[in-house]
Short mmCIF file of C-alpha atoms in Angstrom, two decimals:
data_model
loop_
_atom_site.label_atom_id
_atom_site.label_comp_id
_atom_site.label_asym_id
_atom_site.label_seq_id
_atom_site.Cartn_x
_atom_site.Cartn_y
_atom_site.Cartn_z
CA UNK A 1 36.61 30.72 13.28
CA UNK A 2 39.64 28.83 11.78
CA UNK A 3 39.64 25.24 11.96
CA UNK A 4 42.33 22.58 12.50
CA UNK A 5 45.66 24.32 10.21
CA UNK A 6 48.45 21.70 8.80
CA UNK A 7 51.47 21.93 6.96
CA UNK A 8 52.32 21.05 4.70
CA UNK A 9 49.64 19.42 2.99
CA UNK A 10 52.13 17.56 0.66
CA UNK A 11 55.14 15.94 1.72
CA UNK A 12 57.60 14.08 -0.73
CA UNK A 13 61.07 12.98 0.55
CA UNK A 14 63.15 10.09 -0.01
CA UNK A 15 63.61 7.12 2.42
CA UNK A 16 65.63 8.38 5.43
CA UNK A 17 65.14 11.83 5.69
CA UNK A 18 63.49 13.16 8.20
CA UNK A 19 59.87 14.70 8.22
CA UNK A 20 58.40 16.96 10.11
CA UNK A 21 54.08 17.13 10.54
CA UNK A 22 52.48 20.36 11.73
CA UNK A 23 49.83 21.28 13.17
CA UNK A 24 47.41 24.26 14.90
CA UNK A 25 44.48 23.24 16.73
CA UNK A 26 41.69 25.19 17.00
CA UNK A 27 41.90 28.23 19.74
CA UNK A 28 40.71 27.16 22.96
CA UNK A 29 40.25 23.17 22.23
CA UNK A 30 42.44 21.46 25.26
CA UNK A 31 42.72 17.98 23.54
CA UNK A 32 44.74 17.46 20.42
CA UNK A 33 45.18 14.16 17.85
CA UNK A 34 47.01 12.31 15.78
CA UNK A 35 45.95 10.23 13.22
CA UNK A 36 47.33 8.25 9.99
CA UNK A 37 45.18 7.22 7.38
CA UNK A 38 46.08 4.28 4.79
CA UNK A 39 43.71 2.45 2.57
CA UNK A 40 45.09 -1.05 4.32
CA UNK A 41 44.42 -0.23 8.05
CA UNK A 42 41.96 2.88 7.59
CA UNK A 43 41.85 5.67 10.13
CA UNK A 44 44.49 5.34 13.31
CA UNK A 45 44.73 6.76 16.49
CA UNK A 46 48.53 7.64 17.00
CA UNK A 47 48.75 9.64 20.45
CA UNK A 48 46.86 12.12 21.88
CA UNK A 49 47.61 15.57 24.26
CA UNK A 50 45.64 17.31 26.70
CA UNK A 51 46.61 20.72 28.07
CA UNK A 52 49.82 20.37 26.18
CA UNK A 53 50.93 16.85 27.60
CA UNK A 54 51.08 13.70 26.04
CA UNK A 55 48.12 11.24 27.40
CA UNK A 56 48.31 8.06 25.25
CA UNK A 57 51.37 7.22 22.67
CA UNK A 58 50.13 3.17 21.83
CA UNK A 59 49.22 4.25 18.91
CA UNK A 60 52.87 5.36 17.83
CA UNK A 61 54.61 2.57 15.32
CA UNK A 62 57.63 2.90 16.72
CA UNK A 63 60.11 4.87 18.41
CA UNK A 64 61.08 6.61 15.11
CA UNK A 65 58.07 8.39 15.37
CA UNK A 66 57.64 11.31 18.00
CA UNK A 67 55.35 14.28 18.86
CA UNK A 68 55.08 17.30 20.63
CA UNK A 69 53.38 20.13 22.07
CA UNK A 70 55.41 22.91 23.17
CA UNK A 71 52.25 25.10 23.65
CA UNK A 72 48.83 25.25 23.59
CA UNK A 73 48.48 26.30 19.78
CA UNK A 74 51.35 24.37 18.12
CA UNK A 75 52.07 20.34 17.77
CA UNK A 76 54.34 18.38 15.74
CA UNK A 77 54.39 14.86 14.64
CA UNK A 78 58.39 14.12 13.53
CA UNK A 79 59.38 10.81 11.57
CA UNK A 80 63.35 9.76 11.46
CA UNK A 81 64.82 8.34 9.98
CA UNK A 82 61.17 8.00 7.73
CA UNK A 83 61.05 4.51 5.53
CA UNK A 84 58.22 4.01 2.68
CA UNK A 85 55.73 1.85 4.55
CA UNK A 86 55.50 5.38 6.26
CA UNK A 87 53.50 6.94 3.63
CA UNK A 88 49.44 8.01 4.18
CA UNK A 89 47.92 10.96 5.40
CA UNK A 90 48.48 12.20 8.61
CA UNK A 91 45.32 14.03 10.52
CA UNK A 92 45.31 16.22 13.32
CA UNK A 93 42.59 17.32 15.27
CA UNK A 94 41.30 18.87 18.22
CA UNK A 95 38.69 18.58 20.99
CA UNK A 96 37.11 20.38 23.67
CA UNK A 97 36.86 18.49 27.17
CA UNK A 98 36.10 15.23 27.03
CA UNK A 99 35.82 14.58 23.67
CA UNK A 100 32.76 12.09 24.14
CA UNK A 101 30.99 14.89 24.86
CA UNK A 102 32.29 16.90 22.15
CA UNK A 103 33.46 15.75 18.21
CA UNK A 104 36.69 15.97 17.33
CA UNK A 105 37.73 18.95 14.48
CA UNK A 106 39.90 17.52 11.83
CA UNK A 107 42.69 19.39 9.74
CA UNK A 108 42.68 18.79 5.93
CA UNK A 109 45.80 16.13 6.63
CA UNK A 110 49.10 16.01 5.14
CA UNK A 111 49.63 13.43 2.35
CA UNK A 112 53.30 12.09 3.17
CA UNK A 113 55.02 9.77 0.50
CA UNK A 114 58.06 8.27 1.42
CA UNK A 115 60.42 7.45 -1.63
CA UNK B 1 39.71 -6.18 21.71
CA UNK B 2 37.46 -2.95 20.77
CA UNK B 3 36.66 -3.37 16.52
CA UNK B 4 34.35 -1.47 14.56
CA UNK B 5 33.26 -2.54 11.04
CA UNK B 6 31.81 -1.20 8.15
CA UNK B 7 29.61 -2.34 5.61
CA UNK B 8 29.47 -2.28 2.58
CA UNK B 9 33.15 -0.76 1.52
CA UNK B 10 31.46 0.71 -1.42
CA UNK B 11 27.82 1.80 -2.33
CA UNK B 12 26.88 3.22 -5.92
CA UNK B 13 23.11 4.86 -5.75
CA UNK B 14 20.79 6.05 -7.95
CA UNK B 15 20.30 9.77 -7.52
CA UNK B 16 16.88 9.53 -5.47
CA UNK B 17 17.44 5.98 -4.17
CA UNK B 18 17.11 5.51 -0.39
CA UNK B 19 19.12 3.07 1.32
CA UNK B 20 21.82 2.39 4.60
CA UNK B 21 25.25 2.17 5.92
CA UNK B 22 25.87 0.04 8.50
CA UNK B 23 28.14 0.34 11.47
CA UNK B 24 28.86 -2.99 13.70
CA UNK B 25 30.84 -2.38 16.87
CA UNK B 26 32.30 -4.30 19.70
CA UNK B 27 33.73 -1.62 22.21
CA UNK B 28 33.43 -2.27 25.82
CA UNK B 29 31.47 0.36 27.38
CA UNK B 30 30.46 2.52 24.62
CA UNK B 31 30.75 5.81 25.57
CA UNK B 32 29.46 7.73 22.30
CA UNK B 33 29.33 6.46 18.58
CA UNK B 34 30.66 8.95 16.30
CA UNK B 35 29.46 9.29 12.49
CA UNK B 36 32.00 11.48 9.81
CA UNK B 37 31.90 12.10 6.29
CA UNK B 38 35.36 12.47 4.23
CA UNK B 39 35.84 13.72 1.00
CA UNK B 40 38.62 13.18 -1.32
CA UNK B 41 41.73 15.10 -0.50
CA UNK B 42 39.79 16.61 3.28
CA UNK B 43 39.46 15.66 6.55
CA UNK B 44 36.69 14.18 8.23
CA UNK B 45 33.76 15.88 8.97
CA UNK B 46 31.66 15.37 11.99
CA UNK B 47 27.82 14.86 11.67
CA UNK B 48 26.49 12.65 14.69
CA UNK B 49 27.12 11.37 17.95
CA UNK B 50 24.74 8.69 19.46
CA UNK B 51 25.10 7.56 23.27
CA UNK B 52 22.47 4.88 23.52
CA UNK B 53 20.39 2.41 22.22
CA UNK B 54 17.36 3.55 20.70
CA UNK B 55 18.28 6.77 19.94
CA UNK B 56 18.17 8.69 16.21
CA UNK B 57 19.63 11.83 15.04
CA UNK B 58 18.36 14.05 11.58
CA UNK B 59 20.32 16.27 9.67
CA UNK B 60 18.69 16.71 6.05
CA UNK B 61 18.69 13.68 3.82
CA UNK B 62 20.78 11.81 7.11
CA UNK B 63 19.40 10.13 9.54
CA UNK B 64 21.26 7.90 12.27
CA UNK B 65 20.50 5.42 14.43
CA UNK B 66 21.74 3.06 16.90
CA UNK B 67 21.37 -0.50 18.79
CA UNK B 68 23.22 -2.05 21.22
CA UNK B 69 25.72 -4.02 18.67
CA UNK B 70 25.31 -1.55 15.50
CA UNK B 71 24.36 2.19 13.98
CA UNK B 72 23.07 2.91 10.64
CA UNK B 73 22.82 5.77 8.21
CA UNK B 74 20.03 5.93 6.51
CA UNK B 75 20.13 8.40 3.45
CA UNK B 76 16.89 9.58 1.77
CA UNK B 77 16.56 10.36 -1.56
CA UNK B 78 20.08 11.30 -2.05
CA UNK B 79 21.89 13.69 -4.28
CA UNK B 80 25.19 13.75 -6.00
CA UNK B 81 26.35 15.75 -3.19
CA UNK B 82 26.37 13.49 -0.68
CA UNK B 83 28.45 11.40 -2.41
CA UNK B 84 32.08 10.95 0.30
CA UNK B 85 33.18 8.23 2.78
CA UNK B 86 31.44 8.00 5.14
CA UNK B 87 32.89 6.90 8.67
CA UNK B 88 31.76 5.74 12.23
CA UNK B 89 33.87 5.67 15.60
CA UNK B 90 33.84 3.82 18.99
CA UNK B 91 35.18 6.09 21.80
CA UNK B 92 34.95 2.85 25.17
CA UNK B 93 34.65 4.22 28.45
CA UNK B 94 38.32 2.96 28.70
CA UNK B 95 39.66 5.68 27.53
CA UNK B 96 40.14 8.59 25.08
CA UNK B 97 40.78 6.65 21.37
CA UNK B 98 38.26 6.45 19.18
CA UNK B 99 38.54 3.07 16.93
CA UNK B 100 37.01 4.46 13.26
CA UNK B 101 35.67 1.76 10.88
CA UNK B 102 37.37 2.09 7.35
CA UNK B 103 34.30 3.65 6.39
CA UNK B 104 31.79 3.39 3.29
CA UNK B 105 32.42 4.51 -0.27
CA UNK B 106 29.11 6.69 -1.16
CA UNK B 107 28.63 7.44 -5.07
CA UNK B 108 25.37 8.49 -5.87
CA UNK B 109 24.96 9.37 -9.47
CA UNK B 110 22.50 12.04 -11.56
#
C-alpha cells in the first residue's frame, strides 16, 4: 500500500512568491496533518482535517498561510506572499479514526527554503 | 500549557552499548504517548504507543516504557542501524494535536 505522497520534496523560491505544499494521504485514512519541522522549535502541529474539513488551524503562523482539502485524497498547504523565516520541512500525514487509537503515517516532507 | 521534553539532544553509542532516551511530559490528560524514529531527509516513523503507567512495549533491540510524568527507550545492544532521531508525542484528552519533543540524536558507531 502507498504511504503518505508529497510534492515536491524540494522547494526553492525567493522571498514573496508564493508556494504551494502537496499532499496525498493514504486511501481510506479520514484524518489528515500538517506539520513544519525546524531545528529551533522541532516538530509543529499546523492544522488538522477530518473527513475533508478543517478541525483545528492554531497551529497556522499566520494568515499568510492556508490549507485545503477539496477531497478526500488531495490537501494543500499554500504560503503567500512566503518570507525566509518560512523555511523547514513541511510533513503531512494521515490517520485513521481517532488518531489516539491509531499512529499517524508521515510523508517524506518537503524541504522549503525561502530566499 | 501541554510540553514534552527530550533528553539528551544527542547520544553517541558504542555499537553493543545499552542505554536510554528519556521522554518527560506535562499534558493534561494523556491520552496516548507516541514514540517515532526519523532519519535524515524522511519522515517519521511510528514504533510505539503507550496509554498508561506501567506499561512496556518490545520491538527488537526497543523497548518502551512509561510512568506517570515520563517514557523511556531503552535500546539493547544496538547496531549502526538504529542510529536516527528519535521522537516522542503527547496527544491530551483535549484534543487532537500531538505536542512532539525535539527528539534525540542516536549515533551508534561499529
Amino acid at each position: 500500500d502507498a504511504g503518505v505522497i508529497q510534492s515536491p520534496r524540494h522547494e526553492v523560491t525567493e522571498m514573496g512568491q508564493e508556494v504551494t505544499l502537496r499532499c496525498k494521504p493514504i486511501s481510506g485514512h479520514d484524518y489528515l496533518f500538517w506539520y513544519r519541522q525546524t531545528m529551533m522549535r522541532g516538530l509543529e502541529l499546523l492544522i488538522y482535517f477530518n473527513n475533508n474539513v478543517p478541525i483545528d488551524d492554531s497551529g497556522m503562523p499566520e494568515d499568510r498561510f492556508s490549507a485545503k482539502m477539496p477531497n478526500a485524497s488531495f490537501s494543500t498547504l499554500k504560503i503567500q506572499p512566503s518570507e525566509p523565516r518560512d523555511s523547514a520541512v513541511y510533513f503531512c500525514a494521515s490517520s485513521f479514526r481517532e488518531y489516539s487509537n491509531q499512529p499517524q503515517h508521515f510523508g517524506d516532507g518537503t524541504r522549503l527554503s525561502i530566499l | 500549557e501541554d510540553q514534552v521534553t527530550q533528553s539528551p539532544e544527542a547520544l553517541r553509542l558504542q555499537e553493543g552499548e545499552s542505554s536510554s532516551l528519556n521522554c518527560s511530559y506535562t499534558v493534561s490528560g494523556l491520552r496516548g504517548l507516541f514514540w517515532y524514529r526519523q532519519d535524515p531527509g524522511k519522515g517519521p516513523e511510528f514504533l510505539f504507543t503507550l496509554y498508561s503507567a506501567g506499561e512496556e512495549k518490545e520491538k527488537e533491540r526497543l523497548k518502551a516504557t512509561l510512568t506517570k510524568k515520563e517514557s523511556f527507550l531503552h535500546i539493547t545492544a544496538p547496531k549502526p542501524e538504529d542510529s536516527a532521531t528519535y521522537l516522542c508525542g503527547g496527544a491530551s484528552n483535549s484534543g487532537y494535536a500531538l505536542n512532539f519533543g525535539k527528539g534525540t540524536s542516536l549515533l551508534v558507531t561499529p
